[in-house]
PDB file of N, CA and C in Angstrom:
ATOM      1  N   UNK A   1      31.126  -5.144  -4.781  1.00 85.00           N
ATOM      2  CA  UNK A   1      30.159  -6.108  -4.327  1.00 85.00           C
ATOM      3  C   UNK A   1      29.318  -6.538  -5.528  1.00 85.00           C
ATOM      4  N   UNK A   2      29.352  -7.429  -5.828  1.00 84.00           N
ATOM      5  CA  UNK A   2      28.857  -8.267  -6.653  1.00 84.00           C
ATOM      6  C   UNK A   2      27.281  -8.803  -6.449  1.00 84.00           C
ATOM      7  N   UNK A   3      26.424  -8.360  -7.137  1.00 86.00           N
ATOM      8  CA  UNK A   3      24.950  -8.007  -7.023  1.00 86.00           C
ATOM      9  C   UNK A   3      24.414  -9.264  -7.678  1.00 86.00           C
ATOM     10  N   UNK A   4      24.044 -10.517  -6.481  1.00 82.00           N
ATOM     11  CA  UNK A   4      23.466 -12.079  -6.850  1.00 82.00           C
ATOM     12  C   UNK A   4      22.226 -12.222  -7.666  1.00 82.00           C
ATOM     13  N   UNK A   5      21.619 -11.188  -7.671  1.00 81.00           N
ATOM     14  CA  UNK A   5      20.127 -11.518  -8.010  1.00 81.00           C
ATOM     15  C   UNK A   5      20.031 -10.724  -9.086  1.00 81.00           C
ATOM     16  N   UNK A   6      19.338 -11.843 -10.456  1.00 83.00           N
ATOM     17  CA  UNK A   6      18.895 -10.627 -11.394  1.00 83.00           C
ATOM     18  C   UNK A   6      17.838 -10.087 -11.943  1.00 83.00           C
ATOM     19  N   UNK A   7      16.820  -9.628 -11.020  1.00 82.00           N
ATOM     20  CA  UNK A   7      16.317  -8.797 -10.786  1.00 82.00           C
ATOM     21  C   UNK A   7      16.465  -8.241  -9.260  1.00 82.00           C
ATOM     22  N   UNK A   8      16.537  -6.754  -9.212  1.00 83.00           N
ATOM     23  CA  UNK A   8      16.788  -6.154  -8.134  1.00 83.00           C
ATOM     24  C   UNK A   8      15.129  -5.200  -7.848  1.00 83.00           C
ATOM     25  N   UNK A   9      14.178  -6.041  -7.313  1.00 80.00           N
ATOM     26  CA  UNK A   9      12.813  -5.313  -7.479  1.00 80.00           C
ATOM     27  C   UNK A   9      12.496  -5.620  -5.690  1.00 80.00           C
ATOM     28  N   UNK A  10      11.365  -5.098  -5.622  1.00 82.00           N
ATOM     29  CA  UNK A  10      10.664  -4.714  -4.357  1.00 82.00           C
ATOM     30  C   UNK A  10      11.016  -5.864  -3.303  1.00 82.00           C
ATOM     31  N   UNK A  11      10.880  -7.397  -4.271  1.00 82.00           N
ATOM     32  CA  UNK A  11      11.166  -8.574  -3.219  1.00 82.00           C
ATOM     33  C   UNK A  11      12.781  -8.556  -2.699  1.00 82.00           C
ATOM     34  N   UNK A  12      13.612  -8.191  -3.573  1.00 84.00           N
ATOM     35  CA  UNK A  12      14.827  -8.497  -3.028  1.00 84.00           C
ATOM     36  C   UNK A  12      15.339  -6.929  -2.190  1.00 84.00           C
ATOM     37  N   UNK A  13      14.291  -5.668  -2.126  1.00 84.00           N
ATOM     38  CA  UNK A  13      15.617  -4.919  -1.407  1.00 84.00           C
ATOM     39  C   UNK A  13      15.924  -4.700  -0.430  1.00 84.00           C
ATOM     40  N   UNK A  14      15.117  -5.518   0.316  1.00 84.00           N
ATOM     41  CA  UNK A  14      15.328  -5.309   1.706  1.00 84.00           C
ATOM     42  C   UNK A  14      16.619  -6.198   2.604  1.00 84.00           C
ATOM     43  N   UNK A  15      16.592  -7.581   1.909  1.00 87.00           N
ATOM     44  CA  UNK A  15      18.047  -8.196   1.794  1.00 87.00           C
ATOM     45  C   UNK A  15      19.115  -7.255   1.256  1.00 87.00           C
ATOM     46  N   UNK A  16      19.235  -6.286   0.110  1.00 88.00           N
ATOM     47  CA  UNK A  16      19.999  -5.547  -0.403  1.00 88.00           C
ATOM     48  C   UNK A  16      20.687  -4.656   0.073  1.00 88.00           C
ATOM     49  N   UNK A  17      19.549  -4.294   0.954  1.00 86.00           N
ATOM     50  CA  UNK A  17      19.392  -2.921   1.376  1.00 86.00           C
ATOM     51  C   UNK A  17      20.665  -3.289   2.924  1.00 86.00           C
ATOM     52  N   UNK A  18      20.376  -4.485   3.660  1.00 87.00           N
ATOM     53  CA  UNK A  18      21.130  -4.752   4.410  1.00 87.00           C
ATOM     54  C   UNK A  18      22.619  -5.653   3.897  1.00 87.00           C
ATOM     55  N   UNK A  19      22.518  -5.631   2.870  1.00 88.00           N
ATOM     56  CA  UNK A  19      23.865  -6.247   2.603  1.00 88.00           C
ATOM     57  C   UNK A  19      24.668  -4.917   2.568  1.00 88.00           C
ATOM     58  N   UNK A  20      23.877  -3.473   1.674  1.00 89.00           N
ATOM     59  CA  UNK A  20      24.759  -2.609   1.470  1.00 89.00           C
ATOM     60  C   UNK A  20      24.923  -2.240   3.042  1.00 89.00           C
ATOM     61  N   UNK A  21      24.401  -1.978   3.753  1.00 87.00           N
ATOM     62  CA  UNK A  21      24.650  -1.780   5.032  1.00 87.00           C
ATOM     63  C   UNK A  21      26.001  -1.918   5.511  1.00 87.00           C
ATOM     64  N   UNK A  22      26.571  -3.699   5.694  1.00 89.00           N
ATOM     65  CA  UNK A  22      27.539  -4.567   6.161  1.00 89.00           C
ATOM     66  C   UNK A  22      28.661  -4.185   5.246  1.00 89.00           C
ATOM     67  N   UNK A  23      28.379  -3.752   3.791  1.00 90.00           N
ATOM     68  CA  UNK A  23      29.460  -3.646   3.046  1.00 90.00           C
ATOM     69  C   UNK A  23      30.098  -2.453   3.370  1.00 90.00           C
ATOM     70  N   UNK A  24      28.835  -1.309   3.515  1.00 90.00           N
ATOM     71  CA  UNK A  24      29.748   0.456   3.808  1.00 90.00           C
ATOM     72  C   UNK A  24      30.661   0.212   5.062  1.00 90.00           C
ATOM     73  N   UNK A  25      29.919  -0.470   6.340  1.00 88.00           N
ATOM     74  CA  UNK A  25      30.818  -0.893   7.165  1.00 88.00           C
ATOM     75  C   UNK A  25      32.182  -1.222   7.294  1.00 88.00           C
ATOM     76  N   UNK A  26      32.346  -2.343   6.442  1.00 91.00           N
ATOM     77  CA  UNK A  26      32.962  -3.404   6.168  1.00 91.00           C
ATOM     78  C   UNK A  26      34.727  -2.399   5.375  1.00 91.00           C
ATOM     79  N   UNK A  27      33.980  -1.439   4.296  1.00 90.00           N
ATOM     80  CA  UNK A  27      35.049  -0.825   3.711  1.00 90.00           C
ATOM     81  C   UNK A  27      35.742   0.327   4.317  1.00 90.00           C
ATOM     82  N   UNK A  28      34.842   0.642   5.393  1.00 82.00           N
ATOM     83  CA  UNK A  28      35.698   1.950   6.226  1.00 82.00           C
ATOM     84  C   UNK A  28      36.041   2.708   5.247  1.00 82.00           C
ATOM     85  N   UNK A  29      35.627   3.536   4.609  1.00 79.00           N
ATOM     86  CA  UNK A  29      36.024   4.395   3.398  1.00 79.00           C
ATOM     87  C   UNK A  29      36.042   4.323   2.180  1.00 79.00           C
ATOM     88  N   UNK A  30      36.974   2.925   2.048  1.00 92.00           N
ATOM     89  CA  UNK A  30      37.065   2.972   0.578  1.00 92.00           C
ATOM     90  C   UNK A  30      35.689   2.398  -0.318  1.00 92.00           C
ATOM     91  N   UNK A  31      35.974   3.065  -1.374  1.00 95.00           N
ATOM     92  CA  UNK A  31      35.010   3.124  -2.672  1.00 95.00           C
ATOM     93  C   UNK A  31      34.022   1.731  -2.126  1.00 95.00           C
ATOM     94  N   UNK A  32      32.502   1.883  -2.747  1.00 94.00           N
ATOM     95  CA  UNK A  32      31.766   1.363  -2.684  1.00 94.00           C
ATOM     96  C   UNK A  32      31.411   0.883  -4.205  1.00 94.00           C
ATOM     97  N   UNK A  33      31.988  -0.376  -4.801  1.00 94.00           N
ATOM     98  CA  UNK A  33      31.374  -0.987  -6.008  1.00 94.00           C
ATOM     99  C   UNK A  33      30.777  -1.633  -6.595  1.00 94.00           C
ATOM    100  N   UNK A  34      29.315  -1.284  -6.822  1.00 93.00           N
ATOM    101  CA  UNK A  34      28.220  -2.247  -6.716  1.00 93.00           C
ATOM    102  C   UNK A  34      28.564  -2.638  -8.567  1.00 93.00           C
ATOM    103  N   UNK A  35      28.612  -4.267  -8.594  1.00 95.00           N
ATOM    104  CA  UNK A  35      28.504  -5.100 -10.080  1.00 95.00           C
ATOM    105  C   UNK A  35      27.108  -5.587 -10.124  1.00 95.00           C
ATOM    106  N   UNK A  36      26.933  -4.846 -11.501  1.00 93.00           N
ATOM    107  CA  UNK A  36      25.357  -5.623 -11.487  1.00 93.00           C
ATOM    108  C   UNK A  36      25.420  -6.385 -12.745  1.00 93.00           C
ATOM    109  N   UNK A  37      26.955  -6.782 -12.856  1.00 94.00           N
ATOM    110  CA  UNK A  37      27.010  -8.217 -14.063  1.00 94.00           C
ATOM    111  C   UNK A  37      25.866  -8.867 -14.049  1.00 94.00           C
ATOM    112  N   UNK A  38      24.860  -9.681 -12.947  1.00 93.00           N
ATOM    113  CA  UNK A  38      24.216 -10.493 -13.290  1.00 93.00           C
ATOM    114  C   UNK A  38      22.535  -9.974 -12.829  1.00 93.00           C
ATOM    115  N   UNK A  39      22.439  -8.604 -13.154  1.00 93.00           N
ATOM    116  CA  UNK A  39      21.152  -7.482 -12.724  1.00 93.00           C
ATOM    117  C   UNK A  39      20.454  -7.420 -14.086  1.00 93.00           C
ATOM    118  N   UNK A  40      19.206  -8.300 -14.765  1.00 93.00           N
ATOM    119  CA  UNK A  40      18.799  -7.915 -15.457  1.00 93.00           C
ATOM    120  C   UNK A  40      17.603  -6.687 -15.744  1.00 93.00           C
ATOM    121  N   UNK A  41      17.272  -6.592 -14.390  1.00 91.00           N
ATOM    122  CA  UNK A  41      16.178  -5.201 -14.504  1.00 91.00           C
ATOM    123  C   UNK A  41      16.418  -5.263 -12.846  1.00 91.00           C
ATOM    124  N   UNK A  42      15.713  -3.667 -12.723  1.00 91.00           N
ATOM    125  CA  UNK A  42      15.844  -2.925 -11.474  1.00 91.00           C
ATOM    126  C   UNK A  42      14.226  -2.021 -11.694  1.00 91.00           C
ATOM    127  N   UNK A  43      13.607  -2.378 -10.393  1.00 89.00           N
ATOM    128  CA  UNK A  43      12.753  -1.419 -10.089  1.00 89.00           C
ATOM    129  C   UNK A  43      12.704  -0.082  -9.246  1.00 89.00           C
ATOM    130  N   UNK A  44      11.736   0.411  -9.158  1.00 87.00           N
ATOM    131  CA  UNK A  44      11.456   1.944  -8.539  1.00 87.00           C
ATOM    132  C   UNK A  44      11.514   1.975  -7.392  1.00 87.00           C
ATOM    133  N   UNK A  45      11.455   0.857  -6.384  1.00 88.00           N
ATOM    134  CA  UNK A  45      12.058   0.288  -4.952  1.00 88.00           C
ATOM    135  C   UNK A  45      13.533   0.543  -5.143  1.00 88.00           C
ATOM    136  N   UNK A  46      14.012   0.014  -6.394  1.00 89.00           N
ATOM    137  CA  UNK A  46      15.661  -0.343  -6.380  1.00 89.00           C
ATOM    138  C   UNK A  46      16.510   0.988  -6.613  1.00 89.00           C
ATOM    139  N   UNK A  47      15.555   1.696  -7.300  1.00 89.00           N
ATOM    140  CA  UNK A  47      16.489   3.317  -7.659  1.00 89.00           C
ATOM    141  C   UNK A  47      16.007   4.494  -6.714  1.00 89.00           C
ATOM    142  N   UNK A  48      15.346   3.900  -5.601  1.00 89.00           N
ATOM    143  CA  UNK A  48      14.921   5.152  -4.892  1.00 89.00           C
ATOM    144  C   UNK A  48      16.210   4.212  -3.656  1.00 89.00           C
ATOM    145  N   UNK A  49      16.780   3.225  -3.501  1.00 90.00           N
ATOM    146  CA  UNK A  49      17.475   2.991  -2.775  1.00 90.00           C
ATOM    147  C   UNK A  49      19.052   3.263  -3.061  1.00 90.00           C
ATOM    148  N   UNK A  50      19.229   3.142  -4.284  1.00 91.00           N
ATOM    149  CA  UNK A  50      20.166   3.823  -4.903  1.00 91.00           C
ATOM    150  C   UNK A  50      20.613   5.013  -4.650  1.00 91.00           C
ATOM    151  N   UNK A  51      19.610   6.184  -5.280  1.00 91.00           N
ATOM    152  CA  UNK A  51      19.499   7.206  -4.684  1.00 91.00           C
ATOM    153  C   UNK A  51      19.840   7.738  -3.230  1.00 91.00           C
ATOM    154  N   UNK A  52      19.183   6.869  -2.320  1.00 90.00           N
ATOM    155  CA  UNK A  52      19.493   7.236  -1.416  1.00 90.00           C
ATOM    156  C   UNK A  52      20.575   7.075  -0.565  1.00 90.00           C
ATOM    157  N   UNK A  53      21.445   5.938  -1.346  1.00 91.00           N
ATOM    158  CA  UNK A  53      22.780   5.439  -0.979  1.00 91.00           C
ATOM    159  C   UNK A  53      23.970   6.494  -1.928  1.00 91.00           C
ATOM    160  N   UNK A  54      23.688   6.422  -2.794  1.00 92.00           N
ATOM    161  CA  UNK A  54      24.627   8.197  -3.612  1.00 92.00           C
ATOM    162  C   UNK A  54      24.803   8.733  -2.601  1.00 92.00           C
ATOM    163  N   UNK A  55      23.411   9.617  -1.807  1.00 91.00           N
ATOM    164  CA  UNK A  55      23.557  10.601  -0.955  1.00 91.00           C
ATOM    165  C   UNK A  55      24.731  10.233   0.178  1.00 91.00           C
ATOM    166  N   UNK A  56      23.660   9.111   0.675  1.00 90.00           N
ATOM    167  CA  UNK A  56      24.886   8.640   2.046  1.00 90.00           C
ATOM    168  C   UNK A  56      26.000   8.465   1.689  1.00 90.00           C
ATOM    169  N   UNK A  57      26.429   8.120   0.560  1.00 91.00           N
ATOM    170  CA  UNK A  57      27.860   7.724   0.493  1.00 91.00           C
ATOM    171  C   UNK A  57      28.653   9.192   0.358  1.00 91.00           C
ATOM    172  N   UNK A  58      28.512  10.255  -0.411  1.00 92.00           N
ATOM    173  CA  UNK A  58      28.616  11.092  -0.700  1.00 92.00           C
ATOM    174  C   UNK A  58      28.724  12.121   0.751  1.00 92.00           C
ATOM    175  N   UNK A  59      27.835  11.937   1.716  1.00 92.00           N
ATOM    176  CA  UNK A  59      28.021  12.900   2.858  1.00 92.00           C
ATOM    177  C   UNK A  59      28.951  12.042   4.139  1.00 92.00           C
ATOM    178  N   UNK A  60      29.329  10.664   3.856  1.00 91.00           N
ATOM    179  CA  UNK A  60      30.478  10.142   4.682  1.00 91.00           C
ATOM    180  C   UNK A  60      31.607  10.440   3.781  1.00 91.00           C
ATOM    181  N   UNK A  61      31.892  10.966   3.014  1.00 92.00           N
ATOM    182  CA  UNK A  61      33.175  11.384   1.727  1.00 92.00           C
ATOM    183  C   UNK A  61      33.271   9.537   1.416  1.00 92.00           C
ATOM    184  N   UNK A  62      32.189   8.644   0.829  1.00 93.00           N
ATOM    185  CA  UNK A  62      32.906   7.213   0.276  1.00 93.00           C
ATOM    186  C   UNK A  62      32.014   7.415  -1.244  1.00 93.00           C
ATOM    187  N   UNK A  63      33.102   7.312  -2.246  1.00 94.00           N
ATOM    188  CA  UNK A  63      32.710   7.016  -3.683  1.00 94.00           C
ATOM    189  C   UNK A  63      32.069   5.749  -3.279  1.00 94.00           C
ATOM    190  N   UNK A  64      30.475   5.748  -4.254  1.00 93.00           N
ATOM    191  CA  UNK A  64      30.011   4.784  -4.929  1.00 93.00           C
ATOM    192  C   UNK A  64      29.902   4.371  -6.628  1.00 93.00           C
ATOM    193  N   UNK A  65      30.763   3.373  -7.247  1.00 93.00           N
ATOM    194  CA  UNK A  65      30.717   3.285  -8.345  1.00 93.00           C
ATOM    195  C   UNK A  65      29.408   2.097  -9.041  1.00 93.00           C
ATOM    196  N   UNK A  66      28.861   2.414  -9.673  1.00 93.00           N
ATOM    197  CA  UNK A  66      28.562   1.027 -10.391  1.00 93.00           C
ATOM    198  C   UNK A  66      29.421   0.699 -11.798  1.00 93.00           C
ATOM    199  N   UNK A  67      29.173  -0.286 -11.743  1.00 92.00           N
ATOM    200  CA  UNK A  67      30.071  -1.041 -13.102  1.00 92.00           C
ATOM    201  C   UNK A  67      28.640  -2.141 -13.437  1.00 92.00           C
ATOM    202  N   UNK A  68      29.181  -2.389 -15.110  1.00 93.00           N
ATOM    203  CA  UNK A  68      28.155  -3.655 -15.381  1.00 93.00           C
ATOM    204  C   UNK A  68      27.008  -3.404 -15.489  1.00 93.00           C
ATOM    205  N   UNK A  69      26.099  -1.721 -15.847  1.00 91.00           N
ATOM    206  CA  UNK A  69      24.963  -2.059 -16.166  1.00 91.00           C
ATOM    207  C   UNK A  69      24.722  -1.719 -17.213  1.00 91.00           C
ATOM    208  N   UNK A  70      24.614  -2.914 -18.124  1.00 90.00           N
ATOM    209  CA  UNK A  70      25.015  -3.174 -19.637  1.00 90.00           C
ATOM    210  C   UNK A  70      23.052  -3.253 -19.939  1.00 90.00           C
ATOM    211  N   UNK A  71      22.735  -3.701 -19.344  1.00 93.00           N
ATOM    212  CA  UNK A  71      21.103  -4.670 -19.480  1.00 93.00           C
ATOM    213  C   UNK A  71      20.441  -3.533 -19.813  1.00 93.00           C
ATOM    214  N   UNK A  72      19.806  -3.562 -21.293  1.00 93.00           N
ATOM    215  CA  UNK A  72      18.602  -3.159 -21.898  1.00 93.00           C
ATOM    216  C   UNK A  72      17.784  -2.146 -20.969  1.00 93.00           C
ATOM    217  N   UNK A  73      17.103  -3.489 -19.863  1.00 93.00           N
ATOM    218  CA  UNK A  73      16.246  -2.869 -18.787  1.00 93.00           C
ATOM    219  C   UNK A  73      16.710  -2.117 -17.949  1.00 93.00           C
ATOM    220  N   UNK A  74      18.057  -2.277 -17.660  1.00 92.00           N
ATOM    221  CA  UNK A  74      18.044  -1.326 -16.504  1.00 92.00           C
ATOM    222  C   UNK A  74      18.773   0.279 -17.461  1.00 92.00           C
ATOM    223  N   UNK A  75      19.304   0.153 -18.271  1.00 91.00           N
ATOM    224  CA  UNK A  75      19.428   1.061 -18.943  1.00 91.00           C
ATOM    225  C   UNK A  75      18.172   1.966 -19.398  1.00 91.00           C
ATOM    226  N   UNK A  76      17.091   1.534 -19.824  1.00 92.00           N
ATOM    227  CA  UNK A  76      15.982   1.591 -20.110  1.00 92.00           C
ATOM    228  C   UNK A  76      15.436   2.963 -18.926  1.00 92.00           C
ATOM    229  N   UNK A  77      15.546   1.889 -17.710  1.00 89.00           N
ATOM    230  CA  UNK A  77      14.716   2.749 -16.456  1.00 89.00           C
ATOM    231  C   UNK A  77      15.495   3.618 -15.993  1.00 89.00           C
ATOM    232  N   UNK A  78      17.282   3.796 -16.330  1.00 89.00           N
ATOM    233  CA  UNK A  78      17.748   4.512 -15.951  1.00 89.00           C
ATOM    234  C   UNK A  78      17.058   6.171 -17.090  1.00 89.00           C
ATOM    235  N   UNK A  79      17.209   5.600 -17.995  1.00 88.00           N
ATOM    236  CA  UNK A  79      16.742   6.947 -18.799  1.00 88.00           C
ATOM    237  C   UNK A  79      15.335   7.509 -18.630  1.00 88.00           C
ATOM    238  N   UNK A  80      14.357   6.798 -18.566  1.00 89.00           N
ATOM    239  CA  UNK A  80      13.075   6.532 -18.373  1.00 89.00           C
ATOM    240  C   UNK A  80      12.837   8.037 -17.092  1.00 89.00           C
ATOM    241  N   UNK A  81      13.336   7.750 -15.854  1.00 87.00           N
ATOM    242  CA  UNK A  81      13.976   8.563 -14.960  1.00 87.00           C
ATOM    243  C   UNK A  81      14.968   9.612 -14.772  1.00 87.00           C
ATOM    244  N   UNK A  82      15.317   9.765 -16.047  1.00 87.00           N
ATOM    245  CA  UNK A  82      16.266  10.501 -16.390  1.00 87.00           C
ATOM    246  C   UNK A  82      17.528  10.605 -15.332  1.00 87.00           C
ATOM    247  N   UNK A  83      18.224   9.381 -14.697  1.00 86.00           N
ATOM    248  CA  UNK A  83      18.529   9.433 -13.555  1.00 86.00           C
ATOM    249  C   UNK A  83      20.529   9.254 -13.789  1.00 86.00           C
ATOM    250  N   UNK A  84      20.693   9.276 -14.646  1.00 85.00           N
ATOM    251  CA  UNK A  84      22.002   9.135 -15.197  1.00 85.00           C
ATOM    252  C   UNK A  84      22.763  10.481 -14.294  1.00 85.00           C
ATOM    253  N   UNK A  85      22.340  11.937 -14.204  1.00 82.00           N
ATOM    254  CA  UNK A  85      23.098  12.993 -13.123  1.00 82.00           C
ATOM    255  C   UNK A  85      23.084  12.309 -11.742  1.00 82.00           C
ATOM    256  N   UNK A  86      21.897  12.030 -11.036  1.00 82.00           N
ATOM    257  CA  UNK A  86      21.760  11.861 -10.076  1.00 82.00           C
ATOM    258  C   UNK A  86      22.611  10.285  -9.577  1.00 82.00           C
ATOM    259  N   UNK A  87      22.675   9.651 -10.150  1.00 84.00           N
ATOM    260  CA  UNK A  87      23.701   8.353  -9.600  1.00 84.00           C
ATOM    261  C   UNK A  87      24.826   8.484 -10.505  1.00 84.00           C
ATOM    262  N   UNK A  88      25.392  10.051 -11.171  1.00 81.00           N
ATOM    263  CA  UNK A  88      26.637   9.669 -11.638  1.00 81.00           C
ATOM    264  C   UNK A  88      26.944   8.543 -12.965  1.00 81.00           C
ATOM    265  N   UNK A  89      26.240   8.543 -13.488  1.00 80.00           N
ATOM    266  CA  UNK A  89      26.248   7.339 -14.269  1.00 80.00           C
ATOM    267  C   UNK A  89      26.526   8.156 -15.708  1.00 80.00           C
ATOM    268  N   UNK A  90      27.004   6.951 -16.459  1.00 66.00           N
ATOM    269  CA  UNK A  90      27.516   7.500 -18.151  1.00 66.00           C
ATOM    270  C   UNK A  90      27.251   6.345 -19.053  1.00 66.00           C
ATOM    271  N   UNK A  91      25.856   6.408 -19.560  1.00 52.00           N
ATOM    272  CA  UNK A  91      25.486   4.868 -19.887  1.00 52.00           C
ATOM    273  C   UNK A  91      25.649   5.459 -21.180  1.00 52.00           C
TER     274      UNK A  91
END
């Protein structure tokens, strides 16, 4: 799933939040792949939703991958948070 907005902050996650919804649905299992090709920063709204989608995905047995987060900023806040174990990530 291909992530429209680039910034992913407090205004957009509630749209987000229900798109991921329709998508876990939607895949019945298979892998969940959020692209944040066009994500130039992510806020503390956006990684506590993250977070909490790891979990869920993780206790229905569905991989969540991200791909594409190349961006300064979100690299930035990923470390910032030291959050690279917790969403699996290898920036």
């Amino acid at each position: 799933m291909k992530i429209k907005s680039e910034e992913l902050c407090i205004q957009e996650i509630e749209s987000f939040y229900k798109l991921l919804q329709d998508e876990i649905t939607n895949l019945q299992g298979n892998p969940l792949i959020l692209d944040f090709i066009n994500v130039e920063k992510i806020d503390l709204s956006a990684i506590q939703v993250l977070i909490s989608l790891k979990k869920h995905c993780e206790s229905i047995g569905m991989d969540l991958i991200f791909i594409n987060m190349d961006s300064s900023q979100i690299q930035q806040t990923i470390n910032t948070f030291n959050l690279n174990h917790n969403l699996g990530l290898e920036l």
